[in-house]
Short mmCIF file of C-alpha atoms (C1' of nucleotides) in Angstrom, two decimals:
data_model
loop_
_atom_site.label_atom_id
_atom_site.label_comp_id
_atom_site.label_asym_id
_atom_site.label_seq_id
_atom_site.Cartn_x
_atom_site.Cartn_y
_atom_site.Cartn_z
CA UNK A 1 0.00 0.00 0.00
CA UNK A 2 1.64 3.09 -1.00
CA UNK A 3 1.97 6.29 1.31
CA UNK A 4 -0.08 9.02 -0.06
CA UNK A 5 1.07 11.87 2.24
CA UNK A 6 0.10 14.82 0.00
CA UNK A 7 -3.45 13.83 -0.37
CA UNK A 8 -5.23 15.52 2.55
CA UNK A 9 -9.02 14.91 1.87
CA UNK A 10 -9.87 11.50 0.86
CA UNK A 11 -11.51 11.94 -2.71
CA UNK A 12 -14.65 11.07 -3.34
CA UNK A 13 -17.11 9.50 -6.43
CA UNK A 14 -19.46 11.74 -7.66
CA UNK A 15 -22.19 9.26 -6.99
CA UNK A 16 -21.49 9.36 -3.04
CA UNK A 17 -20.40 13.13 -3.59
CA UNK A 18 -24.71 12.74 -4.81
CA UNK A 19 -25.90 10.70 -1.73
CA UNK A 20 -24.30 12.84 1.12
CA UNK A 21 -26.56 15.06 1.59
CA UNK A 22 -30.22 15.02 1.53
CA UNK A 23 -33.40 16.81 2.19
CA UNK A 24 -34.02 15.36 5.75
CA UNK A 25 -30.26 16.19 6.77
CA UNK A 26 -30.64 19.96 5.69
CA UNK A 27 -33.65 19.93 7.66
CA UNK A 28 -31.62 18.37 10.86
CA UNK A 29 -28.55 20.73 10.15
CA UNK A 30 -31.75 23.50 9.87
CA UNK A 31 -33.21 22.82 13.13
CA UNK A 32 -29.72 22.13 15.44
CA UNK A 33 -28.64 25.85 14.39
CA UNK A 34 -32.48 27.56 14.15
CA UNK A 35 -32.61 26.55 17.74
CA UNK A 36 -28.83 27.32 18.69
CA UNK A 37 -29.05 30.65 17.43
CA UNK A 38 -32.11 31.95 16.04
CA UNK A 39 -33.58 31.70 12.41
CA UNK A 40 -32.17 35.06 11.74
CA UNK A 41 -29.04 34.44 13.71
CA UNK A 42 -28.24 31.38 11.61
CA UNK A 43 -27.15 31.49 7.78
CA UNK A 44 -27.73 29.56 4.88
CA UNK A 45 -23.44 29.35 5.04
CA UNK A 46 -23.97 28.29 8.21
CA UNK A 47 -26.18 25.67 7.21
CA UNK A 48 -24.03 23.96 4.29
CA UNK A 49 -20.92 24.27 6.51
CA UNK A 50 -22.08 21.92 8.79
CA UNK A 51 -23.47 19.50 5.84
CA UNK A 52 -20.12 20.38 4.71
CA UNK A 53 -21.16 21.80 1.33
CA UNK A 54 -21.20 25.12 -0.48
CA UNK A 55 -24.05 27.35 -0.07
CA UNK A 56 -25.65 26.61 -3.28
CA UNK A 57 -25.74 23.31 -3.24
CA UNK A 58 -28.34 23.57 -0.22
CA UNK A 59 -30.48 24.34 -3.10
CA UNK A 60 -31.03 21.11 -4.40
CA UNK A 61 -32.90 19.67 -0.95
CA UNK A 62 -34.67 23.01 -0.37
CA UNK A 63 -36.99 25.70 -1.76
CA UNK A 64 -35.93 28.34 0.58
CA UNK A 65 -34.53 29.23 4.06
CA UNK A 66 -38.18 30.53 4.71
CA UNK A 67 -39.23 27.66 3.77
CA UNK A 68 -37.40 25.40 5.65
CA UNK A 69 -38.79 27.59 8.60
CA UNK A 70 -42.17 27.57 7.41
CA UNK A 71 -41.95 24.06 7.47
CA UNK A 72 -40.41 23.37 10.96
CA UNK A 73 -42.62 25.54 12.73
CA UNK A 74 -46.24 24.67 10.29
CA UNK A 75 -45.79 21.15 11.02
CA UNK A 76 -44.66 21.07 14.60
CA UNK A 77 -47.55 23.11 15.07
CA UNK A 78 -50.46 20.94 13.78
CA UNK A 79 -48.43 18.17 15.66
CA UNK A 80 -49.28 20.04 19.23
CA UNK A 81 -52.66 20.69 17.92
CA UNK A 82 -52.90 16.75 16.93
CA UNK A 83 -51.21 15.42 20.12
CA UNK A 84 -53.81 17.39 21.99
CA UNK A 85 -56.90 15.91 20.17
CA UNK A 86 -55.65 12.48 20.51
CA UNK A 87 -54.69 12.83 24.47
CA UNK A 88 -58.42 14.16 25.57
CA UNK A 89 -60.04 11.90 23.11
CA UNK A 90 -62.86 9.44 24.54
CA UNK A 91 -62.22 10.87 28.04
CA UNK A 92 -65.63 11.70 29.71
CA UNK A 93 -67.38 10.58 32.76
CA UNK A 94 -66.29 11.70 36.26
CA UNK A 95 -62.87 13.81 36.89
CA UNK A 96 -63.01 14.18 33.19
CA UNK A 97 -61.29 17.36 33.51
CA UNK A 98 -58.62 15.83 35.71
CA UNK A 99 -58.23 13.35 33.32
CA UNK A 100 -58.08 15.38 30.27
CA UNK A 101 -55.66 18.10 31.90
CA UNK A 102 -53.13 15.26 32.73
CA UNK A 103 -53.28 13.75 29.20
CA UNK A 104 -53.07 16.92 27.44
CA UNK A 105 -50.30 18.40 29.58
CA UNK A 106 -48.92 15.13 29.15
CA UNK A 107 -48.79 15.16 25.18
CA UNK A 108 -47.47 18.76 25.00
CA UNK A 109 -44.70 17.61 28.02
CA UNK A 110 -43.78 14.90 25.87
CA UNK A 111 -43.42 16.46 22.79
CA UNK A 112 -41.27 19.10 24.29
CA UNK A 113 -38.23 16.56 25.46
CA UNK A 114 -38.29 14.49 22.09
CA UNK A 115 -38.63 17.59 19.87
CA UNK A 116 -36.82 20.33 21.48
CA UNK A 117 -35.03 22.18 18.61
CA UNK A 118 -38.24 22.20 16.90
CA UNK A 119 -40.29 23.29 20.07
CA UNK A 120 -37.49 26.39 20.75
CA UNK A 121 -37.53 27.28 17.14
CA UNK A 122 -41.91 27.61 17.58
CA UNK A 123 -41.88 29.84 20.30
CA UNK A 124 -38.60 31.75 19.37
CA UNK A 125 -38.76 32.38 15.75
CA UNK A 126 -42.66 32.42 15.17
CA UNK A 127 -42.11 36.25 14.57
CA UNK A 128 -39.79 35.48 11.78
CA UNK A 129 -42.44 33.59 9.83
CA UNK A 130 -44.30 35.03 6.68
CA UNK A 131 -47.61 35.37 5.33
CA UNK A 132 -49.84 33.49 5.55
CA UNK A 133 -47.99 30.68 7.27
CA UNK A 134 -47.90 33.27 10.35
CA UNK A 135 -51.76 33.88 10.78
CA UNK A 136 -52.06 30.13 10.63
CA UNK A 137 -49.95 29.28 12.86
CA UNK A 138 -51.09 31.70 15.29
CA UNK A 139 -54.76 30.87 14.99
CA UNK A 140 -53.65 26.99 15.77
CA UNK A 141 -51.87 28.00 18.83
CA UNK A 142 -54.62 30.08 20.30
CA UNK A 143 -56.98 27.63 19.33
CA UNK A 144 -54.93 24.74 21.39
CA UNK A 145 -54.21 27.72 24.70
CA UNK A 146 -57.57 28.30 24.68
CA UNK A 147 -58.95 24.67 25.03
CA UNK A 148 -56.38 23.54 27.55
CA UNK A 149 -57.99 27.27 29.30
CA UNK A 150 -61.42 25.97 29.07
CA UNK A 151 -60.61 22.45 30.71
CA UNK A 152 -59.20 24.63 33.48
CA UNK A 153 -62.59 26.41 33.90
CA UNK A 154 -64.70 23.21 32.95
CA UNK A 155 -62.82 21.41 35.86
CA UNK A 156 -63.32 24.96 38.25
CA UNK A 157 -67.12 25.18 37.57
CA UNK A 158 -67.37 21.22 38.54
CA UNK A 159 -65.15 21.70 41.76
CA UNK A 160 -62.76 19.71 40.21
CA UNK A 161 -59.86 22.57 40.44
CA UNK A 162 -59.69 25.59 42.95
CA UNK A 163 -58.49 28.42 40.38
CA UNK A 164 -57.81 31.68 41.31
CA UNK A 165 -57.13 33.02 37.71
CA UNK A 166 -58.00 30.71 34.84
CA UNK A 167 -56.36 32.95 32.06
CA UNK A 168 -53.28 33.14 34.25
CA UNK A 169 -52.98 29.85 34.86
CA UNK A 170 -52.78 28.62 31.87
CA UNK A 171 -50.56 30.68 30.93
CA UNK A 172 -48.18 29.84 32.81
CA UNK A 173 -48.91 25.93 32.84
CA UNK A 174 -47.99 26.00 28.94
CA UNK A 175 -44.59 28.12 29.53
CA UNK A 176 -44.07 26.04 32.11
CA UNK A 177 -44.36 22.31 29.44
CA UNK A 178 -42.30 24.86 27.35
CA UNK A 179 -39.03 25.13 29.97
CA UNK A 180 -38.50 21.03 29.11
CA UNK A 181 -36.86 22.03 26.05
CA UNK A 182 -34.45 23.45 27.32
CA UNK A 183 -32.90 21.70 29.91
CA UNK A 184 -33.93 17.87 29.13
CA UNK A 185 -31.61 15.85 27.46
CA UNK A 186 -32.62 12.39 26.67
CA UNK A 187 -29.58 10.62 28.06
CA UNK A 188 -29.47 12.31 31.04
CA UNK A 189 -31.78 9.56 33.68
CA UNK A 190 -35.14 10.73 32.84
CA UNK A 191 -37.11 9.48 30.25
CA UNK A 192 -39.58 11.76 28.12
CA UNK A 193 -42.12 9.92 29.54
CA UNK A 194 -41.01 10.48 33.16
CA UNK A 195 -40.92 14.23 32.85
CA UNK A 196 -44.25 14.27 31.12
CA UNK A 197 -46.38 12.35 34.10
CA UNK A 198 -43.96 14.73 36.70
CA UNK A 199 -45.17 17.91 34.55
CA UNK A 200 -48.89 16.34 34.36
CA UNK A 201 -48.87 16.06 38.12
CA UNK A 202 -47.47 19.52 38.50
CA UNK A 203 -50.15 20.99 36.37
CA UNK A 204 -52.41 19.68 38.71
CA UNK A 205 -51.21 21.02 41.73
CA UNK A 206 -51.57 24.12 39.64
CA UNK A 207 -54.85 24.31 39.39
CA UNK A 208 -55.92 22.77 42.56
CA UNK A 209 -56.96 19.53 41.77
CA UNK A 210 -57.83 16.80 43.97
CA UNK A 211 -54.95 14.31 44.69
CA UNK A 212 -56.57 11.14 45.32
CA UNK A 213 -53.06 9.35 44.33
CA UNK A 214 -50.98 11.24 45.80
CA UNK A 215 -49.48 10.86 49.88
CA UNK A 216 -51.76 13.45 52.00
CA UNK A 217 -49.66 15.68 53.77
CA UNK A 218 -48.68 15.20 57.57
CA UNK B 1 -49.99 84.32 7.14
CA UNK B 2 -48.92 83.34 3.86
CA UNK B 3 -49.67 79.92 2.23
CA UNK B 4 -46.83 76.95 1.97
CA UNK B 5 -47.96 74.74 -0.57
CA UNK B 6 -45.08 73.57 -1.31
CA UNK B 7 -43.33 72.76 2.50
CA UNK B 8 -44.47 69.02 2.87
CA UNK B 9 -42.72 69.19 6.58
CA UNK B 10 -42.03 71.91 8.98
CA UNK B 11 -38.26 72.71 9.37
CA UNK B 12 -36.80 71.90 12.67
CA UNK B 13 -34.35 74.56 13.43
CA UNK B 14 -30.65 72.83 14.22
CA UNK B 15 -31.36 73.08 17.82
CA UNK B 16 -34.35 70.99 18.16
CA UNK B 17 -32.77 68.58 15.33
CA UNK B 18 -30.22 67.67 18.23
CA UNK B 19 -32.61 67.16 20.81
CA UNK B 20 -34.91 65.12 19.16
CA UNK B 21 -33.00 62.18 19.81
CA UNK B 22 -30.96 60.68 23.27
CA UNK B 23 -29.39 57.94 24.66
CA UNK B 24 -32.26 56.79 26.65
CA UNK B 25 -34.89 56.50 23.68
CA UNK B 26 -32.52 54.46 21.74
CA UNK B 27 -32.47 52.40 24.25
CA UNK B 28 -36.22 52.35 24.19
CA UNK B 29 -36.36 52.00 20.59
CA UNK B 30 -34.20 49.22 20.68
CA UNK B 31 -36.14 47.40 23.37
CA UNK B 32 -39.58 47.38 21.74
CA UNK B 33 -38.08 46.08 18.56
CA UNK B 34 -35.41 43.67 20.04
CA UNK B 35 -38.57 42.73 21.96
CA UNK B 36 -40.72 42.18 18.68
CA UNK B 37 -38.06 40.77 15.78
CA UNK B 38 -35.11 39.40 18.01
CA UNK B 39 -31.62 41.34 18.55
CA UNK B 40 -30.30 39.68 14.87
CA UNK B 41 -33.98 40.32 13.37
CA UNK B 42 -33.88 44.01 14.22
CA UNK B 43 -31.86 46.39 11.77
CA UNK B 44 -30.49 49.63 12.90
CA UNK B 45 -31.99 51.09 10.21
CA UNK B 46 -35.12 49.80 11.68
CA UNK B 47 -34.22 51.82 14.84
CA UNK B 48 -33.29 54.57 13.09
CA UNK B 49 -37.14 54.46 10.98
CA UNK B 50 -38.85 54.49 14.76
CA UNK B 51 -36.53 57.49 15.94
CA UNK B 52 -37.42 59.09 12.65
CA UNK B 53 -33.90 59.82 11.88
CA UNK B 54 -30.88 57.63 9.63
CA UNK B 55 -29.14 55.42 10.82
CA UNK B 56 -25.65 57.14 11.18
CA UNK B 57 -27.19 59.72 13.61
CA UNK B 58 -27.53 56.58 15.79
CA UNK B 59 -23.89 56.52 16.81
CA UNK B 60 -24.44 59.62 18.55
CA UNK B 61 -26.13 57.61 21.38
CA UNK B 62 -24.90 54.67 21.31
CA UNK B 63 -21.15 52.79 20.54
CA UNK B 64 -22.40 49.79 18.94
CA UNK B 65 -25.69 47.69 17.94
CA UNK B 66 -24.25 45.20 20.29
CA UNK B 67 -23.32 47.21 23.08
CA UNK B 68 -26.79 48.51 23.11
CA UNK B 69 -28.00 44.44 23.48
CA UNK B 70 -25.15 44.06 26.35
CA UNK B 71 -26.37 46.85 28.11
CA UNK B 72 -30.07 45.51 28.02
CA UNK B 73 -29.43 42.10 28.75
CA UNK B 74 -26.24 42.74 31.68
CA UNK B 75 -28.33 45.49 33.55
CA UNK B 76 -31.53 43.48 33.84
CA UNK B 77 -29.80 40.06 34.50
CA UNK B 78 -28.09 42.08 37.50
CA UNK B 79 -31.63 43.33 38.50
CA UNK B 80 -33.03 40.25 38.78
CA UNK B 81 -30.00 38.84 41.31
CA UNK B 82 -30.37 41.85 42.90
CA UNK B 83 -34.01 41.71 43.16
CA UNK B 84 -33.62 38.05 44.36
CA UNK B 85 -31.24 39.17 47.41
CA UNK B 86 -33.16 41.68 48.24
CA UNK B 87 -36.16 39.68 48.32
CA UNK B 88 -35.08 36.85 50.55
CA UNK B 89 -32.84 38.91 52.92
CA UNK B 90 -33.71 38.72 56.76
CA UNK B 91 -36.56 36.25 56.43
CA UNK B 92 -35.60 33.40 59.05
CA UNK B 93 -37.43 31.24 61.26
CA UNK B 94 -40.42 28.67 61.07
CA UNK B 95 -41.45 28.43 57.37
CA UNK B 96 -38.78 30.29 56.13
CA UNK B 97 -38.16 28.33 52.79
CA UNK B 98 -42.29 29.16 52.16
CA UNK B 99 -41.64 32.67 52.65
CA UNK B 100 -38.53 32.65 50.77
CA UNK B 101 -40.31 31.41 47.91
CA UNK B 102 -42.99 32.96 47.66
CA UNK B 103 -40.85 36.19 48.36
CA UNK B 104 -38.18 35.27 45.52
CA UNK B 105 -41.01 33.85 43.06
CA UNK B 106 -42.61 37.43 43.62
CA UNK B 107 -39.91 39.56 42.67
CA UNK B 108 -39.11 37.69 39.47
CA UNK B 109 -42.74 37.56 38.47
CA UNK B 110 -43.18 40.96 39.18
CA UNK B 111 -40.10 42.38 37.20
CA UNK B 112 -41.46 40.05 34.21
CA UNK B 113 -44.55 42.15 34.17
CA UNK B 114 -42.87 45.46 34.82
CA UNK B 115 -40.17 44.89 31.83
CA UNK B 116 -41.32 42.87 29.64
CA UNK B 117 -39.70 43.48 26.75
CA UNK B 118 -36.38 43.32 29.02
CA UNK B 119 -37.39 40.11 29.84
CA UNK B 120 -38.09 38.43 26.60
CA UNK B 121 -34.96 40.04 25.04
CA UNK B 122 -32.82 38.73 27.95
CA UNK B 123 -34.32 35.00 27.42
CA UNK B 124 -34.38 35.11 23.74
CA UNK B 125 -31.44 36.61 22.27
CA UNK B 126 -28.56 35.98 25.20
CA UNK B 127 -26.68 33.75 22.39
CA UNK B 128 -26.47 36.84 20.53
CA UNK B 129 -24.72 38.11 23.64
CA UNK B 130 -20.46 38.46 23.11
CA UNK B 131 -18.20 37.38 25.19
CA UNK B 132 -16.89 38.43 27.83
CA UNK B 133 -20.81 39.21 28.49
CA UNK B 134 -22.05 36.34 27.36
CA UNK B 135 -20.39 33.93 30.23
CA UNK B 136 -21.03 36.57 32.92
CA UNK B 137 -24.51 36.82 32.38
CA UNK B 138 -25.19 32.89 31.62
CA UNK B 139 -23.13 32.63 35.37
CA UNK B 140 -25.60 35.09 36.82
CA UNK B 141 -28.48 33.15 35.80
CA UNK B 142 -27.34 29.95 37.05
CA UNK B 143 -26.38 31.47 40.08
CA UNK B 144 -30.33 32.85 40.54
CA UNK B 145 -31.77 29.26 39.38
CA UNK B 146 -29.78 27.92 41.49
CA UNK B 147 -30.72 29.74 44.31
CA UNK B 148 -34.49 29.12 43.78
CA UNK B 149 -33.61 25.50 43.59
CA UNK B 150 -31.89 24.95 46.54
CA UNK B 151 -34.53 26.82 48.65
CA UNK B 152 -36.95 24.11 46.96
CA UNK B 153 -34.72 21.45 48.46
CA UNK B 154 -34.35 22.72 51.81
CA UNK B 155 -38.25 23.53 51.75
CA UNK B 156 -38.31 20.18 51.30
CA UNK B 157 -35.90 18.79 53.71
CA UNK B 158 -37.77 20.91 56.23
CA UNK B 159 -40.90 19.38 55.45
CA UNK B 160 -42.35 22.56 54.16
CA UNK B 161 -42.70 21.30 50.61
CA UNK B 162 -43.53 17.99 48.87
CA UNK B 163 -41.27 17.83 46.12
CA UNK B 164 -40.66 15.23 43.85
CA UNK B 165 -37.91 16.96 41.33
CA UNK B 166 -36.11 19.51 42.46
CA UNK B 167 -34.47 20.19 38.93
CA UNK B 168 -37.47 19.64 37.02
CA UNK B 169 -39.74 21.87 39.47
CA UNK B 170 -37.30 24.80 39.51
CA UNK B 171 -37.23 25.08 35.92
CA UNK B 172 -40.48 25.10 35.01
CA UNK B 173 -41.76 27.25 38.38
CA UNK B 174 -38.65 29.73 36.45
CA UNK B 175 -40.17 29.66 33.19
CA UNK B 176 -43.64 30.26 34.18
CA UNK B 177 -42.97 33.48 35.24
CA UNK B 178 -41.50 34.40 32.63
CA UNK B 179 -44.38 33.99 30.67
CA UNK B 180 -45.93 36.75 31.88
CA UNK B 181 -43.81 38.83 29.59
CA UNK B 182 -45.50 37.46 26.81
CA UNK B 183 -48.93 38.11 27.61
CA UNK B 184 -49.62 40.84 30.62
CA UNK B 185 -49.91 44.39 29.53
CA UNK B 186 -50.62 46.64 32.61
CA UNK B 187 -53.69 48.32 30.97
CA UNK B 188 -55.60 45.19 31.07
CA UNK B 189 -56.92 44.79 34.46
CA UNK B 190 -54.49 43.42 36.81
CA UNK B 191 -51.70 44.97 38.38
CA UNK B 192 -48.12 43.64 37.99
CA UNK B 193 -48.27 43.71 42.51
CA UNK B 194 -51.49 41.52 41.83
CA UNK B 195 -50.12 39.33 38.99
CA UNK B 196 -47.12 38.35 41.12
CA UNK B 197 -49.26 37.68 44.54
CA UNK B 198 -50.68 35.17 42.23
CA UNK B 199 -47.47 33.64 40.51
CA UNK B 200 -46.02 32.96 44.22
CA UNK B 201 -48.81 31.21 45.40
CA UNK B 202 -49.00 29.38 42.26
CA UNK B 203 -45.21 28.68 42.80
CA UNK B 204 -46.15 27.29 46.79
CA UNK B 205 -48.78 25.23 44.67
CA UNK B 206 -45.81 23.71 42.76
CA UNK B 207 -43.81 22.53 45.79
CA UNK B 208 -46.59 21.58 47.39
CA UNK B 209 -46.42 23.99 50.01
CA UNK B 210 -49.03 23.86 53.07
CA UNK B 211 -51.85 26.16 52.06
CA UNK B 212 -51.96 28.13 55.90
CA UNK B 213 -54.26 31.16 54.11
CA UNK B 214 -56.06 29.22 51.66
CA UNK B 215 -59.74 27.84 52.21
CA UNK B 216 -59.88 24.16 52.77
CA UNK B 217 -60.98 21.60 49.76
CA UNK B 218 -64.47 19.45 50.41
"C1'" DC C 1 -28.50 65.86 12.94
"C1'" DC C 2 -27.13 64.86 7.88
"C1'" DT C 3 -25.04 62.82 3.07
"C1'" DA C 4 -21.83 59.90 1.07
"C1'" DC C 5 -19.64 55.88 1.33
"C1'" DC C 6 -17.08 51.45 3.05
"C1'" DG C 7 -16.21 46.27 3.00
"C1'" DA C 8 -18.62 42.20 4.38
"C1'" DT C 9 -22.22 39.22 4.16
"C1'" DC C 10 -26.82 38.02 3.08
"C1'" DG C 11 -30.22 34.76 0.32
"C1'" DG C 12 -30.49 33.26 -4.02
"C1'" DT C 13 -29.57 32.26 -9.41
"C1'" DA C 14 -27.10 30.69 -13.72
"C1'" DG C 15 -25.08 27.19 -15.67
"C1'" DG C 16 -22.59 23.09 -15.75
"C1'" DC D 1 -22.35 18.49 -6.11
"C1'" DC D 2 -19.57 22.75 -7.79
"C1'" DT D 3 -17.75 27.84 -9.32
"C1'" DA D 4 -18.98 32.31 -10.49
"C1'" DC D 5 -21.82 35.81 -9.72
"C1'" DC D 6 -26.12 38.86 -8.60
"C1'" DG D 7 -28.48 42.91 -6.16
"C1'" DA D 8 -29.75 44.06 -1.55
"C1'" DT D 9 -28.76 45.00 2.91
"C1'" DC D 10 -25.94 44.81 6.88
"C1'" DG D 11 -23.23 47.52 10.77
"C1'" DG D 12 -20.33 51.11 10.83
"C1'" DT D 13 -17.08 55.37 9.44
"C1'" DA D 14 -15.66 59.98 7.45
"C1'" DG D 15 -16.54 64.41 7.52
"C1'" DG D 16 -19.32 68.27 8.02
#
DNA sequence: CCTACCGATCGGTAGG
DNA sequence: CCTACCGATCGGTAGG
């Protein structure tokens, strides 16, 4: 085997040169530096640095940088919105607001620790989305605060919860699901599922609710 | 008084031209639209289109687009140490850690309501933060989490609190208050004293405090 | 406070 | 996948 000391970079075919990059790896590189630094911190250079390509070539897997935005944020969207259906789905009957609370904080928990570049790109860089993709997204986010707000009340008016503020709670029981994606780590001991039942039960002690499972206090 | 058709905008003599303009609304400029777009979505020419001047004349108020982000994000991370020491200091005795947290929980709520476009530029754009300012601030902050953590532990220890997560309970008590920045507007109702009476006891909620001062549940 | 201007970088295109 | 290149805009400076 001969020495080939001169040659730095190991050369490659142009069919692998083809293969190394695709759309769902621009989308990855997208998402770790979107939610490093910011849609508007983070350039398309950026971008094909760390696919280790030139700029251009991004071109090929994308339509746009907006795009690539309006598709992070548009689809992780509908996925909170979708979670949410599924989780309170079918639940009815007695503590049905206790029940639905824990599911749906549960869903929105979970999908904060196994999505959290998308779920800090959402809330940081929402602003930085066009027309109409903005209004849309928007609309599905209110739509999804206000029905976790009206299980709060649902659950008040049928002495489930003891709620001071409804509005205000739920508020802050959202931001709160919101602060798992940025600390939790997968291979750090707790399991997405873990922290979602320990946010589920936190939400609620936020609004009150009756601990039948829970230890009564000395 | 003769007619001027032609003078779309009245002059400003060269006196009032340089007092239009100061240090402190530049900073104010810079807040609501740092607040709004993100430090790295905001242009100074944007600033400059608020301040209904160009650009250049900036520099006469400020060194740097960056130094104007340092001084935003240093000054308030300071405050809300400070506000945090000041806060806890002196309280001792039974049920301390309760009235620590509720005290400490209180200040940081209420500062989120009184500046909140501080407060959102602070937790989105610190990566746009240089060095050395970056590390100094992001030491701050862990210092204050910290803080709030361990008087959820030694609530705990004390058998003032019920706590199952430490970590995962300081975080997201944190990051509930700060979403008050996102939504409270003090023309709407509530105070900011009222909106933070509400975030503490939501916080003693959280840890599972003993409710002295509330009404008991049926 | 302004006009005139700087080099650097941006997202994106042409063409292979 | 690349090189070469585009107009627009960026933060910032010179000089008055």
């Amino acid at each position: 085997m001969p020495e080939q000391p001169l040659q730095i970079k190991t050369p490659r075919s142009r069919a692998e040169d083809r293969e190394r990059v695709n759309s769902a790896k621009v989308l990855d590189a997208a998402l770790t530096l979107f939610a490093q630094r910011g849609y508007h911190g983070t350039s398309l250079q950026d971008v094909a640095k760390l696919l280790r390509i030139r700029t251009p070539s991004l071109y090929n897997h994308m339509d746009s940088k907006q795009a690539v935005l309006a598709a992070i944020i548009v689809e992780t969207t509908e996925a909170v919105w979708s979670d949410y259906v599924d989780a309170v789905d079918g639940i009815d009957g007695a503590d049905q607001n206790t029940k639905k609370l824990r599911a749906a904080v549960a869903a929105y928990a979970f999908r904060h620790a196994r999505h959290p570049r998308e779920a800090i790109i959402v809330n940081r860089d929402v602003s930085a989305l066009e027309e109409p993709h903005h209004a849309a997204v928007m609309s599905m986010r209110r739509k999804h605060e206000a029905a976790i707000r009206q299980i709060i009340i649902d659950g008040s008016d049928a002495g489930e919860f003891e709620v001071e503020n409804p509005l205000l709670t739920s508020f802050g029981l959202l931001e709160m699901c919101v602060s798992i994606a940025r600390w939790y780590r997968a291979d750090r001991g707790l399991t997405a599922e873990e922290v979602s039942a320990e946010y589920a039960e936190l939400a609620l002690r936020l609004v009150g609710a009756r601990q039948k499972n829970r230890r009564s206090r000395a």
